Amino acid sequence: MEELQLIQGCKKQDRRSQQIVYERYGRVMYGICLRYSSDAETAQDLLHDGFIKVFTHIVSYEGKGSFEGWMKRIFINLALETIRKDKIKKQYSEDIENLSDADEIRDDSDDDIDKISESELMKMVQELPQGYRSVFNLYAIEEYSHKEISEALGIAEGTSRSQYIRARLLLQEKVKAYLKKQ
């Protein structure tokens, strides 16, 4: 079935069209959910809730831009909404000292990153504290600006920057520790 037919079927709440959309885009959306959650069970819950939201709001999809991009936005926003609901926002709002050495962060681990599997990297990202993980995903993977992140999470831009810097430092430590074990 063509994408346009699937979308029209979903707008009519056709179960077969919904099943095909789920099968076609489920893996990609699950990857997004996994990046924002700390475990597979939570990611699966987000995936389920996300598709319910997609099918409930599909009538608002006007065909502008890619359908997959529209869906990704829903899943990202759902993940952020879940974070806010879980009151993790407190973690973001804490005063964070200025990182004067932020410009001096070295990317030695970038050369070694090719030696680590994608699943191992995903595991390392999932092990980050929730605040670090969310900002890291939004900035490094979803390519949000720090201003957009601050608005989405209700935090200061400086907090977004410092959370991202700390996430990178922690990931660099994890990569180095992993490579030493190899």
N, CA and C of each residue as an Amber inpcrd file, in Angstrom:
protein
   546
   0.8380000  -1.1900000   0.0000000   0.0000000   0.0000000   0.0000000
   0.8790000   1.2480000   0.0000000   0.4990000   2.2390000  -0.7470000
   1.2300000   3.4890000  -0.7790000   0.9800000   4.2650000   0.5040000
   1.9200000   5.1270000   0.8240000   1.8190000   5.8960000   2.0630000
   0.5410000   6.7320000   2.1150000   0.1940000   7.3620000   1.0130000
  -1.0080000   8.1930000   0.9770000  -2.2670000   7.3700000   1.2660000
  -2.3240000   6.1690000   0.7040000  -3.4600000   5.2780000   0.9650000
  -3.5090000   4.8720000   2.4320000  -2.3290000   4.5990000   2.9900000
  -2.2590000   4.2250000   4.4100000  -2.7580000   5.3550000   5.2960000
  -2.3250000   6.5550000   4.9950000  -2.7300000   7.7170000   5.7840000
  -4.2360000   7.8970000   5.7020000  -4.7780000   7.7870000   4.4950000
  -6.2310000   7.9190000   4.3280000  -6.9640000   6.8170000   5.0920000
  -6.4410000   5.5960000   5.0330000  -7.0360000   4.4870000   5.7710000
  -7.0120000   4.7210000   7.2650000  -5.8830000   5.2530000   7.7490000
  -5.7540000   5.5440000   9.1860000  -6.7170000   6.6560000   9.5980000
  -6.9030000   7.6220000   8.7280000  -7.8470000   8.7010000   9.0330000
  -9.2730000   8.1630000   9.1580000  -9.5480000   7.0590000   8.4600000
 -10.8620000   6.4160000   8.5450000 -10.8880000   5.3420000   9.6390000
  -9.7850000   5.2750000  10.4030000  -9.6050000   4.3170000  11.4960000
  -9.6650000   2.8600000  11.0170000  -9.1540000   2.6220000   9.8260000
  -9.0670000   1.2750000   9.2760000  -7.9420000   0.5200000   9.9930000
  -8.2920000  -0.5540000  10.6750000  -7.3280000  -1.3200000  11.4890000
  -6.1800000  -1.8880000  10.6490000  -6.4650000  -2.3250000   9.4580000
  -5.4170000  -2.8970000   8.5890000  -4.4010000  -1.8170000   8.2250000
  -4.8550000  -0.6420000   7.8890000  -3.9400000   0.4680000   7.5710000
  -3.1020000   0.8240000   8.7930000  -3.7300000   0.8510000   9.9570000
  -3.0050000   1.1540000  11.1940000  -1.9350000   0.1020000  11.4690000
  -2.2720000  -1.1600000  11.2290000  -1.3150000  -2.2440000  11.4440000
  -0.1100000  -2.1010000  10.5190000  -0.3590000  -1.7540000   9.2720000
   0.7390000  -1.5890000   8.3110000   1.6290000  -0.4070000   8.7140000
   1.0190000   0.7000000   9.1360000   1.8050000   1.8520000   9.5960000
   2.6610000   1.4480000  10.7930000   2.0660000   0.7160000  11.7090000
   2.8080000   0.2580000  12.8920000   3.9920000  -0.6180000  12.4750000
   3.7480000  -1.5590000  11.5800000   4.8100000  -2.4610000  11.1270000
   5.8910000  -1.7190000  10.3470000   5.4940000  -0.7410000   9.5650000
   6.4360000  -0.0070000   8.7230000   7.3220000   0.9490000   9.5350000
   6.7480000   1.5920000  10.5370000   7.4760000   2.6360000  11.2670000
   7.8020000   2.2810000  12.7170000   7.3440000   1.1400000  13.1710000
   7.5190000   0.7650000  14.5730000   8.9660000   0.7220000  15.0460000
   9.8450000   0.1580000  14.2370000  11.2590000   0.0460000  14.6550000
  11.9110000   1.4160000  14.8280000  11.6490000   2.3090000  13.8990000
  12.2390000   3.6510000  13.9710000  11.7090000   4.3890000  15.2020000
  10.4090000   4.2970000  15.4230000   9.8010000   4.9920000  16.5600000
  10.2410000   4.3670000  17.8830000  10.4330000   3.0500000  17.8820000
  10.9240000   2.3840000  19.0900000  12.3350000   2.8780000  19.4160000
  13.1560000   3.0780000  18.4000000  14.5030000   3.6100000  18.6140000
  14.4610000   4.9730000  19.2830000  13.5280000   5.8080000  18.8610000
  13.3680000   7.1230000  19.4900000  12.9550000   6.9450000  20.9470000
  11.9800000   6.0910000  21.1870000  11.4960000   5.8550000  22.5570000
  12.6170000   5.3320000  23.4470000  13.4200000   4.4510000  22.9080000
  14.5180000   3.8580000  23.6710000  15.5650000   4.8980000  24.0470000
  15.7910000   5.8510000  23.1590000  16.7820000   6.8950000  23.4540000
  16.3580000   7.7760000  24.6220000  15.0620000   7.9480000  24.8220000
  14.5770000   8.8370000  25.8700000  14.1850000   8.1160000  27.1450000
  14.2350000   6.8030000  27.1500000  13.8540000   6.0610000  28.3410000
  15.0550000   5.2990000  28.8810000  14.9250000   4.8650000  30.1220000
  16.0450000   4.1890000  30.7570000  16.0070000   2.6800000  30.5760000
  14.8910000   2.1380000  30.0760000  14.8030000   0.6960000  29.8980000
  13.8280000   0.3510000  28.7700000  13.8920000  -0.8890000  28.3390000
  13.0830000  -1.3490000  27.2040000  11.5870000  -1.3420000  27.5260000
  11.2360000  -1.6390000  28.7600000   9.8210000  -1.6740000  29.1360000
   9.1870000  -0.2820000  29.0300000   9.8810000   0.7220000  29.5200000
   9.3890000   2.0930000  29.4210000   9.3170000   2.5200000  27.9650000
  10.3190000   2.1320000  27.1780000  10.3240000   2.4590000  25.7510000
   9.1300000   1.8230000  25.0500000   8.8070000   0.6000000  25.4190000
   7.6670000  -0.0890000  24.8190000   6.3620000   0.6310000  25.1710000
   6.2530000   1.1100000  26.4140000   5.0700000   1.8810000  26.8220000
   4.9530000   3.1660000  26.0130000   6.0890000   3.8550000  25.8270000
   6.0940000   5.0780000  25.0240000   5.6980000   4.7800000  23.5770000
   6.1890000   3.6710000  23.0440000   5.8610000   3.2840000  21.6770000
   4.3530000   3.0950000  21.5380000   3.7820000   2.3710000  22.4660000
   2.3350000   2.1180000  22.4410000   1.5620000   3.4310000  22.5300000
   1.9140000   4.2630000  23.5070000   1.2300000   5.5450000  23.6830000
   1.4110000   6.4550000  22.4700000   2.6000000   6.3900000  21.8820000
   2.8870000   7.2200000  20.7170000   2.0190000   6.8600000  19.5230000
   1.8520000   5.5710000  19.2800000   1.0100000   5.1770000  18.1530000
  -0.4620000   5.4990000  18.4110000  -0.8870000   5.3970000  19.6460000
  -2.2610000   5.8130000  19.9580000  -2.4320000   7.2900000  19.6160000
  -1.4320000   8.0790000  19.9920000  -1.4830000   9.5140000  19.7050000
  -1.4410000   9.7740000  18.1960000  -0.6070000   9.0310000  17.4820000
  -0.5220000   9.1830000  16.0230000  -1.8870000   8.9110000  15.3920000
  -2.4940000   7.7900000  15.7680000  -3.7680000   7.4180000  15.1570000
  -4.9130000   8.3260000  15.5990000  -4.8090000   8.8880000  16.7880000
  -5.8350000   9.8150000  17.2700000  -5.7390000  11.1640000  16.5680000
  -4.5050000  11.5900000  16.2690000  -4.2850000  12.9240000  15.7080000
  -3.9540000  12.9180000  14.2170000  -4.0500000  11.7680000  13.5750000
  -3.6670000  11.6770000  12.1620000  -4.5220000  12.5770000  11.2760000
  -5.7280000  12.9180000  11.7120000  -6.5770000  13.8160000  10.9220000
  -5.9440000  15.1950000  10.7770000  -5.0380000  15.5380000  11.6950000
  -4.3790000  16.8440000  11.6180000  -3.1740000  16.8410000  10.6660000
  -2.7500000  15.6530000  10.2150000  -1.6460000  15.5800000   9.2580000
  -2.1410000  16.0520000   7.9020000  -1.5370000  17.1100000   7.4000000
  -1.9910000  17.7430000   6.1640000  -1.1670000  17.3510000   4.9420000
  -0.1880000  16.4860000   5.1260000   0.6360000  16.0700000   3.9990000
   1.8120000  16.9860000   3.7400000   1.9820000  17.9780000   4.6010000
   3.1280000  18.8850000   4.4540000   4.3040000  18.2660000   5.1930000
   5.3860000  18.0790000   4.4950000   6.5380000  17.4190000   5.0960000
   6.3190000  15.9130000   5.0970000   7.3290000  15.1930000   5.5420000
   7.2270000  13.7370000   5.5130000   6.3400000  13.2290000   6.6380000
   5.6540000  12.1640000   6.3690000   4.7910000  11.5290000   7.3590000
   5.6340000  10.9920000   8.5100000   6.7660000  10.3820000   8.1630000
   7.6600000   9.8540000   9.1970000   8.1700000  10.9730000  10.1000000
   8.5220000  12.1060000   9.5100000   8.9790000  13.2510000  10.3060000
   7.8900000  13.7550000  11.2360000   6.6510000  13.7830000  10.7480000
   5.5080000  14.1890000  11.5640000   5.3530000  13.2380000  12.7490000
   5.4870000  11.9370000  12.4760000   5.3740000  10.9370000  13.5370000
   6.5150000  11.0700000  14.5420000   7.7310000  11.2850000  14.0600000
   8.8790000  11.4310000  14.9640000   8.6490000  12.5660000  15.9400000
   8.1110000  13.6650000  15.4420000   7.8440000  14.8260000  16.2910000
   6.8730000  14.4480000  17.4120000   5.8590000  13.6630000  17.0770000
   4.8930000  13.2130000  18.0810000   5.5890000  12.3650000  19.1470000
   6.4260000  11.4440000  18.7270000   7.1060000  10.5680000  19.6740000
   8.0910000  11.3290000  20.5520000   8.8160000  12.2600000  19.9780000
   9.7530000  13.0660000  20.7650000   8.9870000  13.9060000  21.7770000
   7.9230000  14.5530000  21.3310000   7.1320000  15.3750000  22.2490000
   6.5030000  14.5320000  23.3490000   6.0670000  13.3320000  23.0250000
   5.5020000  12.4380000  24.0380000   6.5630000  12.0650000  25.0720000
   7.7600000  11.7700000  24.6040000   8.8430000  11.4270000  25.5330000
   9.1510000  12.6020000  26.4580000   9.1950000  13.7930000  25.9020000
   9.4640000  14.9780000  26.7240000   8.3310000  15.2410000  27.7070000
   7.1150000  15.0420000  27.2530000   5.9470000  15.2170000  28.1210000
   5.9990000  14.2220000  29.2860000   6.4010000  13.0130000  29.0020000
   6.5150000  11.9840000  30.0330000   7.5750000  12.3670000  31.0540000
   8.6630000  12.8980000  30.5740000   9.7300000  13.3400000  31.4770000
   9.2090000  14.4300000  32.4020000   8.4870000  15.3730000  31.8300000
   7.9350000  16.4550000  32.6590000   6.9490000  15.9100000  33.6770000
   6.0890000  15.0030000  33.2620000   5.0970000  14.4340000  34.1640000
   5.7450000  13.6820000  35.3140000   6.8720000  13.0680000  35.0660000
   7.5630000  12.2990000  36.0920000   8.3700000  13.1820000  37.0390000
   8.1810000  14.4550000  36.8930000   8.8160000  15.4460000  37.7650000
  10.3410000  15.3880000  37.7350000  10.8560000  14.9610000  36.6370000
  12.3000000  14.9510000  36.4800000  12.7840000  16.3630000  36.1830000
  11.8420000  17.2270000  35.9100000  12.1640000  18.6160000  35.6410000
  12.9900000  19.2090000  36.7840000  12.7560000  18.7440000  38.0070000
  13.5190000  19.2240000  39.1690000  15.0140000  19.0520000  38.9420000
  15.3590000  17.9230000  38.3510000  16.7630000  17.6440000  38.1200000
  17.3850000  18.6890000  37.1950000  16.6120000  19.1480000  36.2090000
  17.1040000  20.1430000  35.2810000  17.2360000  21.5130000  35.9290000
  16.3400000  21.7960000  36.8530000  16.2450000  23.1250000  37.4150000
  17.3000000  23.4310000  38.4680000  18.0260000  22.4210000  38.8860000
  19.0480000  22.6440000  39.9010000  20.0870000  23.6270000  39.3700000
  20.6280000  24.4050000  40.2740000  21.6920000  25.3180000  39.8780000
  22.9160000  24.5040000  39.5030000  23.4530000  24.8250000  38.3570000
  24.6290000  24.1220000  37.8630000  25.7450000  25.1440000  37.7140000
  26.8800000  24.8000000  38.2880000  27.9890000  25.7500000  38.2170000
  28.4490000  25.9150000  36.7750000  28.9810000  27.0600000  36.4820000
  29.4740000  27.3160000  35.1250000  30.6650000  26.4170000  34.8440000
  30.6960000  25.9300000  33.6540000  31.8100000  25.0880000  33.2380000
  32.7570000  25.9360000  32.3990000  33.7100000  26.5570000  33.0500000
  34.6080000  27.4560000  32.3380000  35.5170000  26.7110000  31.3710000
  35.6950000  25.4190000  31.6220000  36.5640000  24.6530000  30.7370000
  35.7860000  23.9400000  29.6370000  34.5580000  24.3480000  29.3870000
  33.7060000  23.6750000  28.4080000  34.3290000  23.6660000  27.0190000
  35.0320000  24.7250000  26.6560000  35.6420000  24.7900000  25.3300000
  36.8590000  23.8830000  25.2120000  37.3420000  23.3820000  26.3490000
  38.5430000  22.5730000  26.3400000  38.2490000  21.0800000  26.3050000
  37.0040000  20.7120000  26.1260000  36.6560000  19.2970000  26.0750000
  37.3440000  18.6790000  24.8770000  37.9910000  17.5780000  25.1160000
  38.7040000  16.8950000  24.0530000  37.8490000  15.7630000  23.5200000
  37.9910000  15.5140000  22.2530000  37.2200000  14.4620000  21.6110000
  38.0910000  13.2660000  21.2610000  38.9760000  12.8680000  22.1840000
  39.8340000  11.7130000  21.9330000  39.0190000  10.4730000  21.6360000
  37.8600000  10.3610000  22.2940000  37.0470000   9.1520000  22.1300000
  36.3870000   9.0840000  20.7590000  36.3070000  10.2100000  20.0390000
  35.6740000  10.2040000  18.7300000  36.4060000   9.2840000  17.7580000
  37.7310000   9.1720000  17.8920000  38.4900000   8.2910000  17.0140000
  38.1820000   6.8280000  17.3090000  37.8830000   6.5160000  18.5560000
  37.6340000   5.1460000  18.9690000  36.1740000   4.7360000  18.8360000
  35.3180000   5.6710000  18.5380000  33.8880000   5.4040000  18.5270000
  33.5250000   4.3300000  17.5100000  34.2930000   4.2250000  16.4220000
  34.0120000   3.2270000  15.3940000  34.2520000   1.8090000  15.8960000
  34.9500000   1.6650000  17.0140000  35.2590000   0.3470000  17.5590000
  34.1320000  -0.1910000  18.4410000  33.0920000   0.6120000  18.6320000
  32.0020000   0.2280000  19.5210000  30.7350000   0.0380000  18.6920000
  29.9990000  -1.0200000  18.9820000  28.7670000  -1.3030000  18.2400000
  27.6920000  -0.2790000  18.5880000  26.7320000  -0.1460000  17.6820000
  25.6250000   0.7890000  17.9020000  24.8260000   0.4030000  19.1500000
  24.6280000  -0.8900000  19.3500000  23.8620000  -1.3260000  20.5260000
  24.6050000  -1.0040000  21.8210000  25.9140000  -1.1210000  21.8060000
  26.6970000  -0.7980000  23.0000000  26.6410000   0.7060000  23.2730000
  26.7180000   1.5190000  22.2200000  26.5930000   2.9660000  22.3890000
  25.2130000   3.3410000  22.9270000  24.1810000   2.6850000  22.3970000
  22.8140000   2.9370000  22.8650000  22.7100000   2.6230000  24.3570000
  23.3280000   1.5280000  24.7540000  23.3150000   1.1370000  26.1700000
  23.9980000   2.2100000  27.0190000  25.0950000   2.7370000  26.5430000
  25.8080000   3.7880000  27.2730000  24.9510000   5.0420000  27.4070000
  24.2570000   5.4130000  26.3370000  23.3800000   6.5870000  26.3840000
  22.2410000   6.3440000  27.3640000  21.6900000   5.1370000  27.3760000
  20.5890000   4.8210000  28.2900000  21.0310000   4.8780000  29.7480000
  22.3070000   4.6420000  30.0020000  22.8160000   4.6610000  31.3700000
  23.0420000   6.0820000  31.8970000  22.9840000   7.0670000  31.0120000
  23.1490000   8.4490000  31.4530000  21.9950000   8.8390000  32.3770000
  22.2430000   9.7390000  33.3220000  21.1210000  10.2530000  34.1180000
  20.0780000  10.8740000  33.1890000  18.8300000  10.8370000  33.5880000
  17.7170000  11.2640000  32.7290000  17.9300000  12.6490000  32.1230000
  18.3480000  13.6120000  32.9220000  18.5460000  14.9630000  32.4130000
  19.6020000  15.0260000  31.3320000  20.7290000  14.3790000  31.5770000
  21.8020000  14.3510000  30.5940000  21.3170000  13.6660000  29.3200000
  20.6480000  12.5180000  29.4900000  20.2070000  11.7180000  28.3560000
  19.2480000  12.5000000  27.4620000  18.3010000  13.1820000  28.0710000
  17.3100000  13.9210000  27.2810000  17.9560000  15.0490000  26.4920000
  18.7860000  15.8370000  27.1550000  19.4450000  16.9480000  26.4700000
  20.3920000  16.4170000  25.3900000  21.1320000  15.3600000  25.6970000
  22.0440000  14.7770000  24.7160000  21.2750000  14.3220000  23.4770000
  20.1840000  13.6010000  23.6680000  19.3780000  13.1230000  22.5390000
  18.8360000  14.2780000  21.7070000  18.2880000  15.2690000  22.3840000
  17.6960000  16.3910000  21.6580000  18.7450000  17.1720000  20.8740000
  19.9040000  17.3800000  21.4740000  20.9240000  18.1980000  20.8230000
  21.7270000  17.3960000  19.7820000  22.2780000  16.2600000  20.2050000
  23.2000000  15.5230000  19.3380000  22.4830000  14.6830000  18.2790000
  21.3060000  14.1750000  18.6040000  20.6410000  13.2640000  17.6760000
  19.5040000  13.9500000  16.9290000  18.6490000  14.6510000  17.6590000
  17.4990000  15.3010000  17.0240000  17.8450000  16.6790000  16.4630000
  19.0280000  17.1890000  16.7890000  19.5600000  18.4580000  16.2850000
  18.7320000  19.6770000  16.6930000  18.1920000  19.6400000  17.9050000
  17.5300000  20.8200000  18.4590000  18.6220000  21.8100000  18.8680000
  18.3170000  23.0910000  18.8710000  19.2430000  24.0840000  19.3950000
  19.0650000  24.1120000  20.9150000  20.0260000  24.7060000  21.6140000
  19.8880000  24.8060000  23.0710000  18.6900000  25.6860000  23.4360000
  18.3890000  26.6420000  22.5880000  17.2170000  27.4760000  22.8430000
  15.9420000  26.6350000  22.7480000  15.8420000  25.8020000  21.7090000
  14.6730000  24.9380000  21.5520000  14.5590000  23.9430000  22.7090000
  15.6970000  23.4120000  23.1350000  15.7030000  22.4720000  24.2610000
  15.2230000  23.1700000  25.5240000  15.7290000  24.3870000  25.7540000
  15.3370000  25.1050000  26.9650000  13.8350000  25.3670000  26.9790000
  13.2620000  25.6780000  25.8270000  11.8160000  25.9120000  25.7430000
  11.0350000  24.6120000  25.9250000  11.5200000  23.5360000  25.3330000
  10.8170000  22.2540000  25.4160000  10.8250000  21.6750000  26.8250000
  11.9270000  21.8710000  27.5210000  12.0680000  21.2750000  28.8540000
  11.8220000  22.2710000  29.9890000  11.6620000  23.5320000  29.6610000
  11.4370000  24.5320000  30.6930000  12.6650000  24.7820000  31.5490000
  13.8180000  24.8180000  30.9020000  15.0840000  25.0500000  31.6040000
  15.8070000  26.2160000  30.9380000  16.8430000  26.7080000  31.5910000
  17.6520000  27.7830000  31.0170000  18.5500000  27.2250000  29.9090000
  18.8730000  28.0710000  28.9380000  19.7770000  27.6420000  27.8670000
  21.1140000  27.1880000  28.4280000  21.6040000  27.8950000  29.4290000
  22.8750000  27.5260000  30.0520000  22.8130000  26.1450000  30.6920000
  21.6710000  25.8160000  31.2490000  21.4820000  24.4960000  31.8440000
  21.5130000  23.4350000  30.7480000  20.8850000  23.7220000  29.6190000
  20.9110000  22.7950000  28.4940000  22.3540000  22.5680000  28.0400000
  23.0970000  23.6410000  27.8960000  24.4940000  23.5090000  27.4540000
  25.3140000  22.6790000  28.4450000  25.1730000  22.9880000  29.7280000
  25.9770000  22.2730000  30.7200000  25.5540000  20.8130000  30.8200000
  24.2580000  20.5270000  30.7000000  23.8020000  19.1360000  30.7250000
  24.3980000  18.3720000  29.5360000  24.4280000  19.0200000  28.3730000
  24.9890000  18.3830000  27.1880000  26.4910000  18.1350000  27.3720000
  27.1880000  19.1160000  27.8730000  28.6320000  18.9740000  28.0880000
  28.9190000  17.8540000  29.0710000  28.1550000  17.8210000  30.1480000
  28.3640000  16.7700000  31.1470000  28.0160000  15.3970000  30.5860000
  26.9880000  15.3330000  29.7630000  26.6190000  14.0630000  29.1280000
  27.7630000  13.5770000  28.2340000  28.3200000  14.4770000  27.4610000
  29.4370000  14.0990000  26.5770000  30.6380000  13.6180000  27.3770000
  30.9480000  14.3370000  28.4610000  32.0780000  13.9240000  29.2970000
  31.8420000  12.5350000  29.8800000  30.6460000  12.3100000  30.3660000
  30.3140000  11.0120000  30.9430000  30.3600000   9.9090000  29.8830000
  29.8650000  10.1960000  28.6910000  29.9380000   9.2180000  27.6080000
  31.3830000   8.9300000  27.2050000  32.2120000   9.9700000  27.1980000
  33.6250000   9.7650000  26.8780000  34.2760000   8.8390000  27.9020000
  33.9250000   9.0260000  29.1760000  34.4640000   8.1450000  30.2240000
  33.9910000   6.7160000  30.0070000  32.7190000   6.5590000  29.6610000
  32.1590000   5.2220000  29.4230000  32.8410000   4.5460000  28.2280000
  33.0940000   5.3070000  27.1760000  33.7590000   4.7600000  25.9950000
  35.1760000   4.3170000  26.3530000  35.8910000   5.1530000  27.0710000
  37.2610000   4.7960000  27.4690000  37.2780000   3.5500000  28.3380000
  36.3620000   3.4620000  29.2990000  36.2960000   2.2950000  30.1670000
  35.9660000   1.0380000  29.3530000  35.0510000   1.1800000  28.4130000
  34.6730000   0.0390000  27.5660000  35.8660000  -0.4360000  26.7290000
  36.5790000   0.5100000  26.1540000  37.7170000   0.1470000  25.2930000
  38.8510000  -0.4850000  26.0830000  39.0040000  -0.0810000  27.3340000
  40.0450000  -0.6910000  28.1730000  39.7280000  -2.1550000  28.4530000
  38.4420000  -2.4740000  28.5290000  38.0340000  -3.8580000  28.7820000
  38.2600000  -4.7390000  27.5600000  38.2910000  -4.1400000  26.3860000
  38.4200000  -4.9150000  25.1380000  39.8260000  -5.3760000  24.8970000
